[in-house]
mmCIF file with all atom_site columns, C-alpha atoms in Angstrom:
data_model
loop_
_atom_site.group_PDB
_atom_site.id
_atom_site.type_symbol
_atom_site.label_atom_id
_atom_site.label_alt_id
_atom_site.label_comp_id
_atom_site.label_asym_id
_atom_site.label_entity_id
_atom_site.label_seq_id
_atom_site.pdbx_PDB_ins_code
_atom_site.Cartn_x
_atom_site.Cartn_y
_atom_site.Cartn_z
_atom_site.occupancy
_atom_site.B_iso_or_equiv
_atom_site.pdbx_formal_charge
_atom_site.auth_seq_id
_atom_site.auth_comp_id
_atom_site.auth_asym_id
_atom_site.auth_atom_id
_atom_site.pdbx_PDB_model_num
ATOM 1   C CA . MET A 1 1   ? 69.467 269.395 -61.906 1.00 45.00 ? 1   MET A CA 1
ATOM 2   C CA . LYS A 1 2   ? 66.492 267.656 -60.877 1.00 47.00 ? 2   LYS A CA 1
ATOM 3   C CA . PHE A 1 3   ? 67.253 269.065 -57.002 1.00 43.00 ? 3   PHE A CA 1
ATOM 4   C CA . LEU A 1 4   ? 67.336 272.984 -58.798 1.00 43.00 ? 4   LEU A CA 1
ATOM 5   C CA . ASN A 1 5   ? 63.854 272.496 -60.611 1.00 45.00 ? 5   ASN A CA 1
ATOM 6   C CA . SER A 1 6   ? 62.134 271.391 -56.926 1.00 45.00 ? 6   SER A CA 1
ATOM 7   C CA . GLU A 1 7   ? 63.631 274.156 -54.589 1.00 51.00 ? 7   GLU A CA 1
ATOM 8   C CA . ILE A 1 8   ? 62.365 276.975 -57.755 1.00 45.00 ? 8   ILE A CA 1
ATOM 9   C CA . THR A 1 9   ? 59.174 275.022 -57.476 1.00 40.00 ? 9   THR A CA 1
ATOM 10  C CA . VAL A 1 10  ? 59.101 275.111 -53.839 1.00 38.00 ? 10  VAL A CA 1
ATOM 11  C CA . LEU A 1 11  ? 60.045 279.501 -53.886 1.00 37.00 ? 11  LEU A CA 1
ATOM 12  C CA . ILE A 1 12  ? 57.436 279.176 -56.290 1.00 44.00 ? 12  ILE A CA 1
ATOM 13  C CA . ILE A 1 13  ? 54.468 278.393 -53.825 1.00 42.00 ? 13  ILE A CA 1
ATOM 14  C CA . LEU A 1 14  ? 55.769 279.914 -51.357 1.00 37.00 ? 14  LEU A CA 1
ATOM 15  C CA . LEU A 1 15  ? 55.953 283.290 -52.923 1.00 36.00 ? 15  LEU A CA 1
ATOM 16  C CA . ILE A 1 16  ? 52.221 282.059 -54.150 1.00 37.00 ? 16  ILE A CA 1
ATOM 17  C CA . LEU A 1 17  ? 50.974 281.570 -51.039 1.00 35.00 ? 17  LEU A CA 1
ATOM 18  C CA . THR A 1 18  ? 52.777 284.888 -49.540 1.00 32.00 ? 18  THR A CA 1
ATOM 19  C CA . ILE A 1 19  ? 51.686 287.063 -51.581 1.00 36.00 ? 19  ILE A CA 1
ATOM 20  C CA . GLY A 1 20  ? 47.267 285.439 -50.904 1.00 37.00 ? 20  GLY A CA 1
ATOM 21  C CA . ILE A 1 21  ? 48.314 286.123 -47.353 1.00 34.00 ? 21  ILE A CA 1
ATOM 22  C CA . VAL A 1 22  ? 49.556 289.713 -47.932 1.00 38.00 ? 22  VAL A CA 1
ATOM 23  C CA . SER A 1 23  ? 46.714 290.821 -50.078 1.00 44.00 ? 23  SER A CA 1
ATOM 24  C CA . ALA A 1 24  ? 43.983 288.972 -48.026 1.00 56.00 ? 24  ALA A CA 1
ATOM 25  C CA . VAL A 1 25  ? 41.692 291.963 -46.014 1.00 68.00 ? 25  VAL A CA 1
ATOM 26  C CA . ASN A 1 26  ? 42.447 292.688 -42.359 1.00 74.00 ? 26  ASN A CA 1
ATOM 27  C CA . PRO A 1 27  ? 39.451 293.649 -40.330 1.00 70.00 ? 27  PRO A CA 1
ATOM 28  C CA . ALA A 1 28  ? 41.427 295.414 -38.275 1.00 75.00 ? 28  ALA A CA 1
ATOM 29  C CA . GLU A 1 29  ? 42.786 297.889 -40.455 1.00 85.00 ? 29  GLU A CA 1
ATOM 30  C CA . PHE A 1 30  ? 39.067 299.262 -40.556 1.00 91.00 ? 30  PHE A CA 1
ATOM 31  C CA . GLU A 1 31  ? 36.778 300.915 -38.080 1.00 93.00 ? 31  GLU A CA 1
ATOM 32  C CA . LEU A 1 32  ? 33.047 299.933 -38.068 1.00 94.00 ? 32  LEU A CA 1
ATOM 33  C CA . PRO A 1 33  ? 30.157 302.269 -37.679 1.00 95.00 ? 33  PRO A CA 1
ATOM 34  C CA . ASN A 1 34  ? 28.348 300.956 -34.789 1.00 94.00 ? 34  ASN A CA 1
ATOM 35  C CA . GLY A 1 35  ? 26.568 297.868 -34.869 1.00 95.00 ? 35  GLY A CA 1
ATOM 36  C CA . PHE A 1 36  ? 28.550 295.734 -37.112 1.00 94.00 ? 36  PHE A CA 1
ATOM 37  C CA . GLU A 1 37  ? 29.681 292.443 -36.592 1.00 91.00 ? 37  GLU A CA 1
ATOM 38  C CA . LEU A 1 38  ? 32.062 290.345 -38.659 1.00 88.00 ? 38  LEU A CA 1
ATOM 39  C CA . VAL A 1 39  ? 30.090 286.732 -40.157 1.00 84.00 ? 39  VAL A CA 1
ATOM 40  C CA . GLU A 1 40  ? 31.409 284.180 -40.839 1.00 73.00 ? 40  GLU A CA 1
ATOM 41  C CA . PHE A 1 41  ? 30.326 283.496 -44.509 1.00 61.00 ? 41  PHE A CA 1
ATOM 42  C CA . ASP A 1 42  ? 32.325 282.316 -47.957 1.00 55.00 ? 42  ASP A CA 1
ATOM 43  C CA . PHE A 1 43  ? 31.870 284.975 -50.512 1.00 51.00 ? 43  PHE A CA 1
ATOM 44  C CA . ASP A 1 44  ? 32.316 284.385 -54.341 1.00 54.00 ? 44  ASP A CA 1
ATOM 45  C CA . HIS A 1 45  ? 35.040 287.011 -54.070 1.00 49.00 ? 45  HIS A CA 1
ATOM 46  C CA . GLU A 1 46  ? 38.078 284.821 -52.028 1.00 56.00 ? 46  GLU A CA 1
ATOM 47  C CA . HIS A 1 47  ? 39.295 287.462 -50.546 1.00 63.00 ? 47  HIS A CA 1
ATOM 48  C CA . SER A 1 48  ? 36.283 289.459 -48.686 1.00 74.00 ? 48  SER A CA 1
ATOM 49  C CA . GLU A 1 49  ? 35.348 289.810 -45.236 1.00 83.00 ? 49  GLU A CA 1
ATOM 50  C CA . GLY A 1 50  ? 31.718 290.815 -44.565 1.00 88.00 ? 50  GLY A CA 1
ATOM 51  C CA . PHE A 1 51  ? 29.839 292.419 -41.230 1.00 91.00 ? 51  PHE A CA 1
ATOM 52  C CA . MET A 1 52  ? 26.488 292.746 -40.348 1.00 91.00 ? 52  MET A CA 1
ATOM 53  C CA . ASN A 1 53  ? 24.286 294.493 -38.148 1.00 94.00 ? 53  ASN A CA 1
ATOM 54  C CA . SER A 1 54  ? 20.756 293.802 -36.340 1.00 93.00 ? 54  SER A CA 1
ATOM 55  C CA . GLU A 1 55  ? 19.417 295.439 -39.148 1.00 92.00 ? 55  GLU A CA 1
ATOM 56  C CA . GLY A 1 56  ? 19.588 292.906 -41.022 1.00 90.00 ? 56  GLY A CA 1
ATOM 57  C CA . GLU A 1 57  ? 22.112 295.480 -43.347 1.00 94.00 ? 57  GLU A CA 1
ATOM 58  C CA . GLY A 1 58  ? 25.798 294.697 -44.402 1.00 93.00 ? 58  GLY A CA 1
ATOM 59  C CA . ILE A 1 59  ? 29.278 296.299 -45.084 1.00 94.00 ? 59  ILE A CA 1
ATOM 60  C CA . ILE A 1 60  ? 31.412 294.375 -47.375 1.00 91.00 ? 60  ILE A CA 1
ATOM 61  C CA . ILE A 1 61  ? 35.077 294.537 -47.968 1.00 92.00 ? 61  ILE A CA 1
ATOM 62  C CA . TYR A 1 62  ? 37.055 293.054 -51.278 1.00 89.00 ? 62  TYR A CA 1
ATOM 63  C CA . ASP A 1 63  ? 40.589 293.121 -52.250 1.00 89.00 ? 63  ASP A CA 1
ATOM 64  C CA . TYR A 1 64  ? 40.749 294.827 -55.456 1.00 90.00 ? 64  TYR A CA 1
ATOM 65  C CA . THR A 1 65  ? 42.618 295.208 -58.309 1.00 87.00 ? 65  THR A CA 1
ATOM 66  C CA . ASN A 1 66  ? 41.484 296.556 -61.519 1.00 85.00 ? 66  ASN A CA 1
ATOM 67  C CA . ASP A 1 67  ? 41.076 292.609 -62.418 1.00 84.00 ? 67  ASP A CA 1
ATOM 68  C CA . ASP A 1 68  ? 37.908 292.722 -60.520 1.00 85.00 ? 68  ASP A CA 1
ATOM 69  C CA . LYS A 1 69  ? 36.189 296.158 -62.454 1.00 89.00 ? 69  LYS A CA 1
ATOM 70  C CA . ASP A 1 70  ? 34.005 293.476 -64.167 1.00 86.00 ? 70  ASP A CA 1
ATOM 71  C CA . ILE A 1 71  ? 32.758 292.189 -61.542 1.00 86.00 ? 71  ILE A CA 1
ATOM 72  C CA . LEU A 1 72  ? 31.880 294.812 -58.862 1.00 89.00 ? 72  LEU A CA 1
ATOM 73  C CA . PHE A 1 73  ? 31.761 298.024 -61.574 1.00 91.00 ? 73  PHE A CA 1
ATOM 74  C CA . GLU A 1 74  ? 30.529 296.481 -64.772 1.00 91.00 ? 74  GLU A CA 1
ATOM 75  C CA . GLU A 1 75  ? 27.057 295.813 -65.386 1.00 90.00 ? 75  GLU A CA 1
ATOM 76  C CA . SER A 1 76  ? 25.856 292.539 -66.960 1.00 90.00 ? 76  SER A CA 1
ATOM 77  C CA . ASP A 1 77  ? 22.221 291.202 -67.652 1.00 89.00 ? 77  ASP A CA 1
ATOM 78  C CA . THR A 1 78  ? 22.080 290.807 -64.059 1.00 89.00 ? 78  THR A CA 1
ATOM 79  C CA . TYR A 1 79  ? 23.394 293.808 -62.442 1.00 91.00 ? 79  TYR A CA 1
ATOM 80  C CA . VAL A 1 80  ? 23.027 297.326 -62.549 1.00 93.00 ? 80  VAL A CA 1
ATOM 81  C CA . LEU A 1 81  ? 25.038 300.208 -61.399 1.00 92.00 ? 81  LEU A CA 1
ATOM 82  C CA . ASP A 1 82  ? 24.559 304.397 -61.185 1.00 94.00 ? 82  ASP A CA 1
ATOM 83  C CA . PRO A 1 83  ? 26.937 307.089 -60.420 1.00 94.00 ? 83  PRO A CA 1
ATOM 84  C CA . TYR A 1 84  ? 25.288 308.131 -57.050 1.00 94.00 ? 84  TYR A CA 1
ATOM 85  C CA . GLU A 1 85  ? 28.349 310.987 -55.777 1.00 94.00 ? 85  GLU A CA 1
ATOM 86  C CA . ASN A 1 86  ? 31.786 311.478 -55.463 1.00 95.00 ? 86  ASN A CA 1
ATOM 87  C CA . ASN A 1 87  ? 32.887 308.180 -56.773 1.00 96.00 ? 87  ASN A CA 1
ATOM 88  C CA . ILE A 1 88  ? 30.225 306.128 -54.794 1.00 97.00 ? 88  ILE A CA 1
ATOM 89  C CA . TYR A 1 89  ? 27.333 303.726 -56.910 1.00 96.00 ? 89  TYR A CA 1
ATOM 90  C CA . THR A 1 90  ? 23.995 302.548 -56.543 1.00 94.00 ? 90  THR A CA 1
ATOM 91  C CA . PHE A 1 91  ? 23.832 298.933 -56.940 1.00 94.00 ? 91  PHE A CA 1
ATOM 92  C CA . ALA A 1 92  ? 21.817 296.214 -57.602 1.00 94.00 ? 92  ALA A CA 1
ATOM 93  C CA . ASP A 1 93  ? 22.944 292.283 -58.497 1.00 93.00 ? 93  ASP A CA 1
ATOM 94  C CA . ALA A 1 94  ? 19.213 290.453 -59.151 1.00 92.00 ? 94  ALA A CA 1
ATOM 95  C CA . GLU A 1 95  ? 21.920 286.804 -58.804 1.00 90.00 ? 95  GLU A CA 1
ATOM 96  C CA . THR A 1 96  ? 22.792 287.477 -55.200 1.00 88.00 ? 96  THR A CA 1
ATOM 97  C CA . GLU A 1 97  ? 19.310 289.832 -54.284 1.00 91.00 ? 97  GLU A CA 1
ATOM 98  C CA . LEU A 1 98  ? 21.140 292.965 -52.912 1.00 92.00 ? 98  LEU A CA 1
ATOM 99  C CA . CYS A 1 99  ? 21.522 295.963 -53.147 1.00 94.00 ? 99  CYS A CA 1
ATOM 100 C CA . GLY A 1 100 ? 23.816 299.108 -51.774 1.00 95.00 ? 100 GLY A CA 1
ATOM 101 C CA . TYR A 1 101 ? 26.380 301.349 -52.195 1.00 96.00 ? 101 TYR A CA 1
ATOM 102 C CA . ILE A 1 102 ? 30.097 300.242 -53.695 1.00 96.00 ? 102 ILE A CA 1
ATOM 103 C CA . GLU A 1 103 ? 32.740 302.435 -53.968 1.00 97.00 ? 103 GLU A CA 1
ATOM 104 C CA . CYS A 1 104 ? 36.316 302.421 -54.590 1.00 96.00 ? 104 CYS A CA 1
ATOM 105 C CA . ILE A 1 105 ? 39.166 303.401 -51.879 1.00 96.00 ? 105 ILE A CA 1
ATOM 106 C CA . GLU A 1 106 ? 42.869 303.381 -50.890 1.00 95.00 ? 106 GLU A CA 1
ATOM 107 C CA . HIS A 1 107 ? 44.224 302.130 -47.466 1.00 93.00 ? 107 HIS A CA 1
ATOM 108 C CA . ASN A 1 108 ? 47.761 301.412 -46.966 1.00 91.00 ? 108 ASN A CA 1
ATOM 109 C CA . GLY A 1 109 ? 49.231 301.460 -50.418 1.00 92.00 ? 109 GLY A CA 1
ATOM 110 C CA . ASN A 1 110 ? 45.755 298.428 -51.064 1.00 92.00 ? 110 ASN A CA 1
ATOM 111 C CA . LYS A 1 111 ? 42.661 299.672 -52.472 1.00 94.00 ? 111 LYS A CA 1
ATOM 112 C CA . TYR A 1 112 ? 39.614 297.830 -51.202 1.00 94.00 ? 112 TYR A CA 1
ATOM 113 C CA . ALA A 1 113 ? 36.102 297.529 -53.141 1.00 94.00 ? 113 ALA A CA 1
ATOM 114 C CA . ILE A 1 114 ? 33.175 298.882 -50.123 1.00 95.00 ? 114 ILE A CA 1
ATOM 115 C CA . GLN A 1 115 ? 30.211 297.637 -50.475 1.00 94.00 ? 115 GLN A CA 1
ATOM 116 C CA . THR A 1 116 ? 26.888 298.629 -48.083 1.00 95.00 ? 116 THR A CA 1
ATOM 117 C CA . THR A 1 117 ? 23.907 296.257 -49.111 1.00 93.00 ? 117 THR A CA 1
ATOM 118 C CA . CYS A 1 118 ? 20.276 294.842 -47.809 1.00 93.00 ? 118 CYS A CA 1
ATOM 119 C CA . SER A 1 119 ? 18.223 292.923 -49.431 1.00 92.00 ? 119 SER A CA 1
ATOM 120 C CA . ILE A 1 120 ? 16.283 294.364 -52.418 1.00 93.00 ? 120 ILE A CA 1
ATOM 121 C CA . GLU A 1 121 ? 13.045 294.140 -50.877 1.00 93.00 ? 121 GLU A CA 1
ATOM 122 C CA . ASP A 1 122 ? 13.962 295.655 -47.893 1.00 92.00 ? 122 ASP A CA 1
ATOM 123 C CA . MET A 1 123 ? 15.293 299.090 -49.964 1.00 91.00 ? 123 MET A CA 1
ATOM 124 C CA . GLU A 1 124 ? 12.441 301.052 -49.338 1.00 92.00 ? 124 GLU A CA 1
ATOM 125 C CA . GLU A 1 125 ? 12.735 300.780 -45.430 1.00 93.00 ? 125 GLU A CA 1
ATOM 126 C CA . HIS A 1 126 ? 16.952 300.303 -45.020 1.00 91.00 ? 126 HIS A CA 1
ATOM 127 C CA . GLY A 1 127 ? 17.854 302.825 -48.009 1.00 89.00 ? 127 GLY A CA 1
ATOM 128 C CA . THR A 1 128 ? 18.842 305.498 -46.435 1.00 93.00 ? 128 THR A CA 1
ATOM 129 C CA . ASN A 1 129 ? 20.460 303.530 -43.522 1.00 94.00 ? 129 ASN A CA 1
ATOM 130 C CA . ILE A 1 130 ? 22.974 301.834 -46.325 1.00 95.00 ? 130 ILE A CA 1
ATOM 131 C CA . ARG A 1 131 ? 24.049 305.289 -47.627 1.00 96.00 ? 131 ARG A CA 1
ATOM 132 C CA . ASP A 1 132 ? 25.058 306.481 -44.435 1.00 96.00 ? 132 ASP A CA 1
ATOM 133 C CA . ASN A 1 133 ? 26.397 303.165 -43.497 1.00 96.00 ? 133 ASN A CA 1
ATOM 134 C CA . ILE A 1 134 ? 29.152 304.056 -46.445 1.00 97.00 ? 134 ILE A CA 1
ATOM 135 C CA . LEU A 1 135 ? 29.001 307.552 -45.704 1.00 97.00 ? 135 LEU A CA 1
ATOM 136 C CA . GLU A 1 136 ? 29.896 307.058 -41.896 1.00 97.00 ? 136 GLU A CA 1
ATOM 137 C CA . PHE A 1 137 ? 32.299 304.042 -42.881 1.00 97.00 ? 137 PHE A CA 1
ATOM 138 C CA . ASN A 1 138 ? 34.332 306.816 -44.255 1.00 97.00 ? 138 ASN A CA 1
ATOM 139 C CA . LYS A 1 139 ? 33.639 309.307 -41.957 1.00 97.00 ? 139 LYS A CA 1
ATOM 140 C CA . ILE A 1 140 ? 35.509 307.302 -39.646 1.00 96.00 ? 140 ILE A CA 1
ATOM 141 C CA . ASN A 1 141 ? 38.385 305.228 -41.339 1.00 96.00 ? 141 ASN A CA 1
ATOM 142 C CA . ASN A 1 142 ? 38.843 308.990 -43.054 1.00 96.00 ? 142 ASN A CA 1
ATOM 143 C CA . PHE A 1 143 ? 38.410 307.437 -46.425 1.00 96.00 ? 143 PHE A CA 1
ATOM 144 C CA . LYS A 1 144 ? 37.542 309.256 -49.850 1.00 97.00 ? 144 LYS A CA 1
ATOM 145 C CA . PRO A 1 145 ? 35.891 306.747 -52.594 1.00 97.00 ? 145 PRO A CA 1
ATOM 146 C CA . ILE A 1 146 ? 38.860 307.220 -55.961 1.00 96.00 ? 146 ILE A CA 1
ATOM 147 C CA . PRO A 1 147 ? 37.573 306.956 -59.297 1.00 94.00 ? 147 PRO A CA 1
ATOM 148 C CA . ILE A 1 148 ? 37.861 303.088 -60.083 1.00 88.00 ? 148 ILE A CA 1
#
């Protein structure tokens, strides 16, 4: 009986690891606007990838589940979210000092949250660009933001 329990434990561990591998963001699945390069950075969200251009503008792609809604799509004391248009939202995050646009998309049966960002202090200079970045991302990937 002890042998059977250890086999079940190993199978459960393998299943958990497999699910983690399957749900990780694969940057190769997405086309990026010109000039964006993968950034080696440890994001707070376990399954995410970040990209940056030479202007300091970012694109972050997160695996998205309904459990993430309260983190990415709900306001808090340090996070402000407003509808922009067509299921795209503007946000400002005082904790990370980033602002930009965020949306949810569906691709190959998975949901992703897409953020285009710049630092809050650079919003006047980059605001139009980061809006254009999310629109260009959607255009080249043929994505339409979905309701959250």
